[in-house]
Structures are given as C-alpha cells and as structure tokens.
C-alpha cells in the first residue's frame, strides 16, 4: 500500500525494473471495467435506436451512450470498492487495482461517486428524467442490493440480471420519452440471456468464487446438474422471448428467422454443457453467449420497423431547451 501514489502516476512512470506503469486513465478504466461497460452501452444504444426507430438523432445517441457509460463505470467502481477484500482471495481478481494496492479506497470512492453522478446528470440534462431515473436505479440495485447478496444467496444472479436488463430501457426512454412494449421485451431478452451467460462464467471460476465466499450457484452445486439444467432452460426461453419483438412490432420477419436460428445454435451448446459439465464446455457456452447477443441485437436493428409516416423518429420527449440549443444551434428550429 505504500506504493499507491506512485503506481497511479502518468504513463511515463516506471518501476525499479524499468517497465512502464499504467497511468491514471488506464487504472480508472480498469477499475471501471470498461470492456464490460461497453456491452452495457451497446444495449443502451440498441434501445435508443429502436425507441427512435432509426438513426435520426446522432447527438442524442452520443449523449445517451456517454451518460450510460459513466453510470456503468460508477457502479462497477463502487462494486469493486465493496468487494475488494473478497477480490484479494480470488486468483481471477486479486490483480485488480484495489486488491493490488494501485488505488486507495478513498480514490475509488471518489471516482465511483463522481462517475455515477455525472452519468445520471448527463442523462437528465441531455435526455429526460425517466432515463436518468432508470440509470440511478441500476447503480443503486447493483451496489446496494446485488453486491451484498452475492455472499448470501445464489439468487443474487437474478438480481444481477435485473440490473443488466435496465440499460436498453435507458436508451429507449432517452429516445422516446416513455417505455413502450418493445422496451420491456428488450429488457426481458437481456434478463433471460444473462442467466446462462453468468452461470457459464461462474462454473468456470466456481473454485475461486467458493474461496472468496460468494454463494454463486456453481460454487454450491459442485456437480453442476442444476447449473446445466437452468442454463439450458433459460437458453430455450430465449426462443419465444426474442420472437416477442416481432409481436411488439419492433422488428420484422428477417429478425425473427435470425433470432430463432441463433437461439437454436445457442441451445445446442447449452445442451452440450448440460451433458458434459466440464470447464471447457462452460467456456464454450460463455463464448457462445458473448457472440449470440451482439448478433441478435444487430439483426434486431437491421430489420427494425420504421414508422409508416416517415423514416425519422417517433414522437419523443424533447431535449431540454439548453441542451437542444447547445447541440442544434439557434437556427436549428428545434427537433
């Protein structure tokens, strides 16, 4: 801990051996789990595009992506702040900035709160109170509910899946000013997808989770029978849930075909995991889940139904006047 200050200096700093140490930005992004947050931002972007029924508001899309990213950064940092002692016990996480001593608890708390507040504020100013409120809800659920539940019950995974289902609703609310049926279906897809995604990850690292005292299902279900069955059940549930976007009028028949083919392929890998219940099978399932989601979302956006009256946005809540003026300029004449 004596080297905390020097370990987060600029990228030009070096250790005794002459190797370069990461600077503040690199450490911040690592602490914020930027790669994980990128997936959160992706779902919010898709929610925005579907809520707007197109690409007609690039400025609004960028503000929404930025606000969502900062909110996700803040939640991830505060999560690691709470879990730093348990992270020290896990081989997978002991090199993170807090357990390794590259960041102090005070620094992490400051970064986390500032990021979360900035993200919510951006959404409130550039979009609307509904999207900002949903963003605040995700931070609170993640840090104050999901995180404390992880050492207590395997049902924490369900709470975590709820948290991960909200970002596309943030994007939809930012674009449309309300939550339509398609927003709820999109959230349902994210909720169902996260269960097999996380079960596969937790199975791969079940010894690590057990060592740190996290009661993830694979850590207590050592043979993996229940884990495998639940993973496959949720994957099969994706077939009707993804099809519901067509019934909601969001996407068309091309998406329907793609979603079912992707779901059947995903289910085949889930079935193999259920039969084998080995770490390689869990890794294949985890990688398949990562591939499945962006392909599904891409098909959803590529085949989205646009309004019959125009190719532009549906009626949406206007941006606050100050933000609209800053983005569009005084001669833009509004939206």
CSV table of C-alpha atoms in Angstrom, one decimal:
chain,number,residue,atom,x,y,z
A,1,UNK,CA,0.0,0.0,0.0
A,2,UNK,CA,3.0,2.3,0.3
A,3,UNK,CA,3.3,2.5,-3.5
A,4,UNK,CA,-0.3,3.5,-4.2
A,5,UNK,CA,0.6,7.1,-5.1
A,6,UNK,CA,3.4,6.3,-7.4
A,7,UNK,CA,1.5,3.4,-9.0
A,8,UNK,CA,-1.2,5.7,-10.5
A,9,UNK,CA,1.0,8.4,-11.9
A,10,UNK,CA,1.3,9.2,-15.5
A,11,UNK,CA,2.1,6.7,-18.2
A,12,UNK,CA,5.8,7.7,-18.1
A,13,UNK,CA,6.4,6.4,-14.6
A,14,UNK,CA,8.5,3.2,-14.2
A,15,UNK,CA,9.2,0.6,-11.6
A,16,UNK,CA,12.6,-0.4,-10.5
A,17,UNK,CA,13.0,-2.7,-13.4
A,18,UNK,CA,12.2,0.0,-15.9
A,19,UNK,CA,8.8,-1.4,-17.0
A,20,UNK,CA,6.1,1.2,-17.7
A,21,UNK,CA,3.2,1.5,-15.2
A,22,UNK,CA,-0.3,2.4,-16.3
A,23,UNK,CA,-1.4,6.0,-15.8
A,24,UNK,CA,-4.5,7.3,-14.1
A,25,UNK,CA,-6.7,6.9,-17.1
A,26,UNK,CA,-5.7,3.3,-17.7
A,27,UNK,CA,-6.2,2.4,-14.0
A,28,UNK,CA,-9.5,4.2,-13.9
A,29,UNK,CA,-10.7,2.3,-17.0
A,30,UNK,CA,-9.6,-1.0,-15.5
A,31,UNK,CA,-11.3,-0.2,-12.2
A,32,UNK,CA,-14.4,0.8,-14.1
A,33,UNK,CA,-14.4,-2.5,-16.1
A,34,UNK,CA,-14.5,-0.5,-19.3
A,35,UNK,CA,-14.8,-3.6,-21.5
A,36,UNK,CA,-17.8,-4.9,-19.5
A,37,UNK,CA,-19.3,-1.5,-19.6
A,38,UNK,CA,-19.0,-1.4,-23.4
A,39,UNK,CA,-21.6,-4.2,-23.6
A,40,UNK,CA,-23.9,-2.2,-21.3
A,41,UNK,CA,-23.5,0.8,-23.6
A,42,UNK,CA,-24.2,-1.4,-26.6
A,43,UNK,CA,-27.6,-2.5,-25.2
A,44,UNK,CA,-28.5,1.1,-24.4
A,45,UNK,CA,-27.6,2.2,-27.9
A,46,UNK,CA,-29.8,-0.5,-29.4
A,47,UNK,CA,-32.6,0.5,-27.1
A,48,UNK,CA,-32.2,4.1,-28.3
A,49,UNK,CA,-32.2,3.2,-31.9
A,50,UNK,CA,-35.3,1.0,-31.5
A,51,UNK,CA,-37.1,3.7,-29.5
A,52,UNK,CA,-36.2,6.3,-32.1
A,53,UNK,CA,-36.9,3.9,-34.9
A,54,UNK,CA,-33.7,4.9,-36.7
A,55,UNK,CA,-30.5,6.9,-36.7
A,56,UNK,CA,-32.1,10.4,-37.0
A,57,UNK,CA,-30.7,11.8,-33.7
A,58,UNK,CA,-26.9,11.1,-33.5
A,59,UNK,CA,-26.3,13.8,-30.9
A,60,UNK,CA,-28.9,12.3,-28.6
A,61,UNK,CA,-27.5,8.9,-29.2
A,62,UNK,CA,-24.0,10.0,-28.2
A,63,UNK,CA,-25.2,11.8,-25.1
A,64,UNK,CA,-27.1,8.7,-24.1
A,65,UNK,CA,-24.1,6.5,-24.6
A,66,UNK,CA,-21.9,8.7,-22.6
A,67,UNK,CA,-24.3,9.0,-19.7
A,68,UNK,CA,-24.9,5.3,-19.6
A,69,UNK,CA,-21.2,4.6,-19.8
A,70,UNK,CA,-20.4,6.9,-16.9
A,71,UNK,CA,-23.2,5.4,-14.8
A,72,UNK,CA,-21.9,1.9,-15.5
A,73,UNK,CA,-18.4,3.0,-14.7
A,74,UNK,CA,-19.5,4.4,-11.3
A,75,UNK,CA,-21.5,1.2,-10.5
A,76,UNK,CA,-18.5,-1.0,-11.3
A,77,UNK,CA,-16.1,1.0,-9.3
A,78,UNK,CA,-18.3,1.1,-6.2
A,79,UNK,CA,-18.9,-2.6,-6.6
A,80,UNK,CA,-15.2,-3.3,-6.5
A,81,UNK,CA,-14.8,-1.0,-3.6
A,82,UNK,CA,-17.2,-3.1,-1.5
A,83,UNK,CA,-15.8,-6.4,-2.7
A,84,UNK,CA,-12.0,-5.6,-2.5
A,85,UNK,CA,-11.4,-7.9,0.5
A,86,UNK,CA,-13.0,-10.8,-1.3
A,87,UNK,CA,-11.3,-9.9,-4.6
A,88,UNK,CA,-8.0,-10.4,-2.8
A,89,UNK,CA,-8.9,-14.1,-2.2
A,90,UNK,CA,-9.7,-14.8,-5.9
A,91,UNK,CA,-7.0,-15.7,-8.4
A,92,UNK,CA,-9.0,-14.1,-11.1
A,93,UNK,CA,-9.5,-10.7,-9.3
A,94,UNK,CA,-6.5,-10.2,-6.9
A,95,UNK,CA,-4.7,-8.2,-9.6
A,96,UNK,CA,-7.4,-5.6,-9.8
A,97,UNK,CA,-6.4,-2.0,-8.8
A,98,UNK,CA,-7.9,-2.1,-5.3
A,99,UNK,CA,-6.6,-5.5,-4.1
A,100,UNK,CA,-3.2,-4.9,-5.7
A,101,UNK,CA,-2.9,-1.6,-4.0
A,102,UNK,CA,-2.7,0.6,-7.1
A,103,UNK,CA,-5.7,2.6,-5.9
A,104,UNK,CA,-6.8,3.6,-2.4
A,105,UNK,CA,-10.3,3.1,-1.2
A,106,UNK,CA,-10.8,6.9,-1.0
A,107,UNK,CA,-9.7,7.3,-4.6
A,108,UNK,CA,-12.0,4.6,-5.7
A,109,UNK,CA,-14.9,6.0,-3.8
A,110,UNK,CA,-14.3,9.5,-5.3
A,111,UNK,CA,-14.1,8.1,-8.8
A,112,UNK,CA,-17.1,5.9,-8.4
A,113,UNK,CA,-19.4,8.5,-7.0
A,114,UNK,CA,-18.3,11.2,-9.4
A,115,UNK,CA,-18.8,8.9,-12.4
A,116,UNK,CA,-22.2,7.7,-11.3
A,117,UNK,CA,-23.4,11.3,-10.6
A,118,UNK,CA,-22.0,12.6,-13.9
A,119,UNK,CA,-23.7,9.8,-15.8
A,120,UNK,CA,-27.1,10.4,-14.2
A,121,UNK,CA,-26.8,14.2,-14.7
A,122,UNK,CA,-25.9,13.9,-18.4
A,123,UNK,CA,-29.0,11.7,-19.0
A,124,UNK,CA,-31.2,14.2,-17.0
A,125,UNK,CA,-29.9,17.2,-19.0
A,126,UNK,CA,-29.5,15.7,-22.5
A,127,UNK,CA,-32.4,13.2,-22.5
A,128,UNK,CA,-35.1,13.2,-19.8
A,129,UNK,CA,-35.8,12.4,-16.1
A,130,UNK,CA,-37.1,8.9,-17.0
A,131,UNK,CA,-33.8,7.8,-18.5
A,132,UNK,CA,-31.9,9.4,-15.6
A,133,UNK,CA,-34.1,7.7,-13.1
A,134,UNK,CA,-33.5,4.3,-14.7
A,135,UNK,CA,-29.8,4.9,-14.7
A,136,UNK,CA,-29.8,5.8,-11.0
A,137,UNK,CA,-31.9,2.7,-10.3
A,138,UNK,CA,-29.3,0.5,-12.0
A,139,UNK,CA,-26.5,1.9,-9.8
A,140,UNK,CA,-28.5,1.5,-6.6
A,141,UNK,CA,-29.6,-2.1,-7.4
A,142,UNK,CA,-26.1,-3.1,-8.4
A,143,UNK,CA,-24.2,-1.6,-5.5
A,144,UNK,CA,-26.7,-1.7,-2.7
A,145,UNK,CA,-28.7,-4.9,-3.5
A,146,UNK,CA,-26.8,-7.2,-5.9
A,147,UNK,CA,-23.4,-6.8,-4.4
A,148,UNK,CA,-24.4,-7.5,-0.7
A,149,UNK,CA,-26.4,-10.6,-1.8
A,150,UNK,CA,-23.6,-12.3,-3.6
A,151,UNK,CA,-22.1,-13.8,-0.4
A,152,UNK,CA,-25.6,-14.7,0.9
A,153,UNK,CA,-27.6,-16.5,-1.8
A,154,UNK,CA,-27.3,-17.8,-5.4
A,155,UNK,CA,-30.5,-15.8,-6.1
A,156,UNK,CA,-28.2,-12.8,-6.4
A,157,UNK,CA,-27.8,-13.8,-10.0
A,158,UNK,CA,-31.4,-13.0,-10.6
A,159,UNK,CA,-31.0,-9.5,-9.1
A,160,UNK,CA,-27.9,-9.0,-11.3
A,161,UNK,CA,-29.9,-10.0,-14.3
A,162,UNK,CA,-32.5,-7.3,-13.5
A,163,UNK,CA,-29.7,-4.8,-13.3
A,164,UNK,CA,-28.4,-5.8,-16.7
A,165,UNK,CA,-31.9,-5.6,-18.2
A,166,UNK,CA,-32.3,-1.9,-17.5
A,167,UNK,CA,-29.7,-0.3,-19.8
A,168,UNK,CA,-31.7,-0.9,-23.0
A,169,UNK,CA,-34.6,0.7,-21.3
A,170,UNK,CA,-32.5,3.7,-20.5
A,171,UNK,CA,-31.7,4.1,-24.2
A,172,UNK,CA,-35.4,3.6,-25.2
A,173,UNK,CA,-36.6,6.1,-22.6
A,174,UNK,CA,-34.0,8.6,-23.8
A,175,UNK,CA,-35.2,8.3,-27.4
A,176,UNK,CA,-38.9,8.0,-27.0
A,177,UNK,CA,-39.6,9.6,-23.6
A,178,UNK,CA,-41.5,6.6,-22.4
A,179,UNK,CA,-41.3,2.8,-22.1
A,180,UNK,CA,-43.3,1.1,-24.8
A,181,UNK,CA,-43.9,-2.7,-25.1
A,182,UNK,CA,-40.8,-3.2,-27.2
A,183,UNK,CA,-38.6,-1.7,-24.4
A,184,UNK,CA,-40.0,-4.3,-21.9
A,185,UNK,CA,-39.5,-7.1,-24.4
A,186,UNK,CA,-35.9,-6.0,-25.0
A,187,UNK,CA,-35.3,-5.8,-21.2
A,188,UNK,CA,-36.7,-9.3,-21.0
A,189,UNK,CA,-34.3,-10.6,-23.6
A,190,UNK,CA,-31.4,-9.2,-21.7
A,191,UNK,CA,-32.6,-10.6,-18.4
A,192,UNK,CA,-33.0,-14.1,-19.8
A,193,UNK,CA,-29.7,-14.0,-21.7
A,194,UNK,CA,-27.7,-13.1,-18.6
A,195,UNK,CA,-28.6,-16.2,-16.6
A,196,UNK,CA,-26.8,-18.8,-18.9
A,197,UNK,CA,-24.1,-16.2,-19.6
A,198,UNK,CA,-23.2,-15.8,-15.9
A,199,UNK,CA,-23.8,-19.4,-15.0
A,200,UNK,CA,-21.2,-20.4,-17.5
A,201,UNK,CA,-18.7,-17.9,-16.1
A,202,UNK,CA,-19.4,-18.9,-12.6
A,203,UNK,CA,-18.9,-22.6,-13.4
A,204,UNK,CA,-15.5,-21.8,-14.9
A,205,UNK,CA,-14.4,-20.0,-11.7
A,206,UNK,CA,-16.5,-21.9,-9.2
A,207,UNK,CA,-13.4,-22.7,-7.0
A,208,UNK,CA,-12.5,-19.0,-7.0
A,209,UNK,CA,-16.0,-17.9,-6.0
A,210,UNK,CA,-16.1,-20.5,-3.2
A,211,UNK,CA,-12.7,-19.4,-2.0
A,212,UNK,CA,-13.9,-15.8,-1.6
A,213,UNK,CA,-17.2,-16.9,0.0
A,214,UNK,CA,-19.5,-15.9,-2.9
A,215,UNK,CA,-22.6,-18.2,-3.0
A,216,UNK,CA,-22.9,-18.4,-6.7
A,217,UNK,CA,-24.9,-21.5,-7.9
A,218,UNK,CA,-22.0,-23.4,-9.4
A,219,UNK,CA,-20.0,-22.8,-6.2
A,220,UNK,CA,-22.6,-24.7,-4.2
A,221,UNK,CA,-23.8,-27.0,-7.0
A,222,UNK,CA,-20.5,-28.7,-7.4
A,223,UNK,CA,-21.6,-31.5,-9.8
A,224,UNK,CA,-23.3,-28.8,-12.0
A,225,UNK,CA,-26.5,-30.7,-12.6
A,226,UNK,CA,-28.8,-27.9,-11.6
A,227,UNK,CA,-26.5,-25.3,-13.2
A,228,UNK,CA,-26.6,-27.1,-16.5
A,229,UNK,CA,-30.4,-27.6,-16.4
A,230,UNK,CA,-31.0,-23.9,-15.6
A,231,UNK,CA,-28.6,-22.7,-18.2
A,232,UNK,CA,-30.4,-24.7,-20.9
A,233,UNK,CA,-33.8,-23.8,-19.7
A,234,UNK,CA,-33.1,-20.1,-19.9
A,235,UNK,CA,-31.5,-20.5,-23.3
A,236,UNK,CA,-34.6,-22.3,-24.6
A,237,UNK,CA,-36.7,-19.5,-23.1
A,238,UNK,CA,-34.9,-17.0,-25.4
A,239,UNK,CA,-36.7,-18.5,-28.4
A,240,UNK,CA,-40.2,-17.2,-27.5
A,241,UNK,CA,-38.9,-14.1,-25.7
A,242,UNK,CA,-36.8,-12.9,-28.7
A,243,UNK,CA,-39.8,-13.7,-31.1
A,244,UNK,CA,-41.9,-11.4,-29.0
A,245,UNK,CA,-40.2,-8.4,-30.5
A,246,UNK,CA,-41.9,-9.2,-33.8
A,247,UNK,CA,-45.3,-9.3,-32.0
A,248,UNK,CA,-44.4,-6.0,-30.4
A,249,UNK,CA,-44.0,-4.5,-33.9
A,250,UNK,CA,-40.3,-3.6,-33.3
A,251,UNK,CA,-38.6,-5.9,-35.9
A,252,UNK,CA,-39.7,-7.9,-38.9
A,253,UNK,CA,-39.6,-11.5,-40.2
A,254,UNK,CA,-35.9,-11.3,-41.1
A,255,UNK,CA,-35.1,-10.7,-37.5
A,256,UNK,CA,-37.5,-13.5,-36.4
A,257,UNK,CA,-35.7,-16.1,-38.6
A,258,UNK,CA,-32.2,-14.9,-37.4
A,259,UNK,CA,-33.3,-14.9,-33.7
A,260,UNK,CA,-34.6,-18.5,-33.9
A,261,UNK,CA,-31.5,-19.8,-35.7
A,262,UNK,CA,-29.2,-18.1,-33.2
A,263,UNK,CA,-31.3,-19.4,-30.3
A,264,UNK,CA,-31.2,-23.0,-31.6
A,265,UNK,CA,-27.4,-22.8,-32.1
A,266,UNK,CA,-27.0,-21.4,-28.6
A,267,UNK,CA,-29.3,-24.2,-27.2
A,268,UNK,CA,-27.1,-26.8,-28.9
A,269,UNK,CA,-24.1,-25.5,-27.0
A,270,UNK,CA,-26.1,-25.3,-23.8
A,271,UNK,CA,-27.2,-29.0,-24.2
A,272,UNK,CA,-23.6,-30.0,-24.6
A,273,UNK,CA,-22.7,-28.2,-21.4
A,274,UNK,CA,-25.5,-29.9,-19.6
A,275,UNK,CA,-24.2,-33.3,-20.8
A,276,UNK,CA,-20.5,-32.7,-20.1
A,277,UNK,CA,-20.5,-30.2,-17.2
A,278,UNK,CA,-16.8,-29.5,-17.7
A,279,UNK,CA,-14.8,-26.3,-17.7
A,280,UNK,CA,-14.1,-26.4,-21.5
A,281,UNK,CA,-17.9,-26.9,-22.1
A,282,UNK,CA,-18.6,-24.0,-19.8
A,283,UNK,CA,-16.1,-21.8,-21.7
A,284,UNK,CA,-17.7,-22.7,-25.0
A,285,UNK,CA,-21.1,-21.7,-23.6
A,286,UNK,CA,-19.7,-18.5,-22.2
A,287,UNK,CA,-18.1,-17.5,-25.5
A,288,UNK,CA,-21.2,-18.5,-27.4
A,289,UNK,CA,-23.3,-16.2,-25.1
A,290,UNK,CA,-20.9,-13.3,-25.9
A,291,UNK,CA,-21.2,-14.0,-29.7
A,292,UNK,CA,-25.0,-14.5,-29.5
A,293,UNK,CA,-26.0,-11.2,-28.0
A,294,UNK,CA,-24.4,-8.7,-30.4
A,295,UNK,CA,-25.5,-10.8,-33.4
A,296,UNK,CA,-29.1,-10.8,-32.1
A,297,UNK,CA,-29.1,-7.1,-31.4
A,298,UNK,CA,-27.6,-6.4,-34.9
A,299,UNK,CA,-30.4,-8.4,-36.5
A,300,UNK,CA,-33.0,-6.6,-34.4
A,301,UNK,CA,-31.7,-3.1,-35.5
A,302,UNK,CA,-31.1,-4.2,-39.1
A,303,UNK,CA,-34.7,-5.3,-39.5
A,304,UNK,CA,-36.4,-2.8,-37.3
A,305,UNK,CA,-39.8,-1.5,-38.4
A,306,UNK,CA,-39.8,2.2,-39.1
A,307,UNK,CA,-42.9,4.4,-38.8
A,308,UNK,CA,-45.2,4.3,-41.9
A,309,UNK,CA,-45.4,8.1,-41.9
A,310,UNK,CA,-41.7,8.8,-42.1
A,311,UNK,CA,-38.2,7.4,-41.8
A,312,UNK,CA,-37.4,9.6,-38.8
A,313,UNK,CA,-38.1,9.4,-35.1
A,314,UNK,CA,-41.3,8.6,-33.5
A,315,UNK,CA,-42.7,11.3,-31.2
A,316,UNK,CA,-40.3,11.7,-28.4
A,317,UNK,CA,-39.8,13.8,-25.4
A,318,UNK,CA,-37.9,16.9,-26.4
A,319,UNK,CA,-34.5,17.6,-25.1
A,320,UNK,CA,-34.3,20.4,-22.5
A,321,UNK,CA,-34.0,23.8,-24.2
A,322,UNK,CA,-30.5,24.5,-23.1
A,323,UNK,CA,-29.2,21.2,-24.4
A,324,UNK,CA,-31.1,21.5,-27.6
A,325,UNK,CA,-29.6,24.9,-28.2
A,326,UNK,CA,-26.1,23.7,-27.5
A,327,UNK,CA,-26.5,20.7,-29.8
A,328,UNK,CA,-28.6,22.1,-32.7
A,329,UNK,CA,-27.7,25.8,-32.6
A,330,UNK,CA,-30.0,28.8,-32.5
A,331,UNK,CA,-31.1,28.4,-36.2
A,332,UNK,CA,-32.0,24.7,-36.0
A,333,UNK,CA,-35.6,25.4,-35.2
A,334,UNK,CA,-35.9,22.6,-32.7
A,335,UNK,CA,-36.1,18.9,-33.4
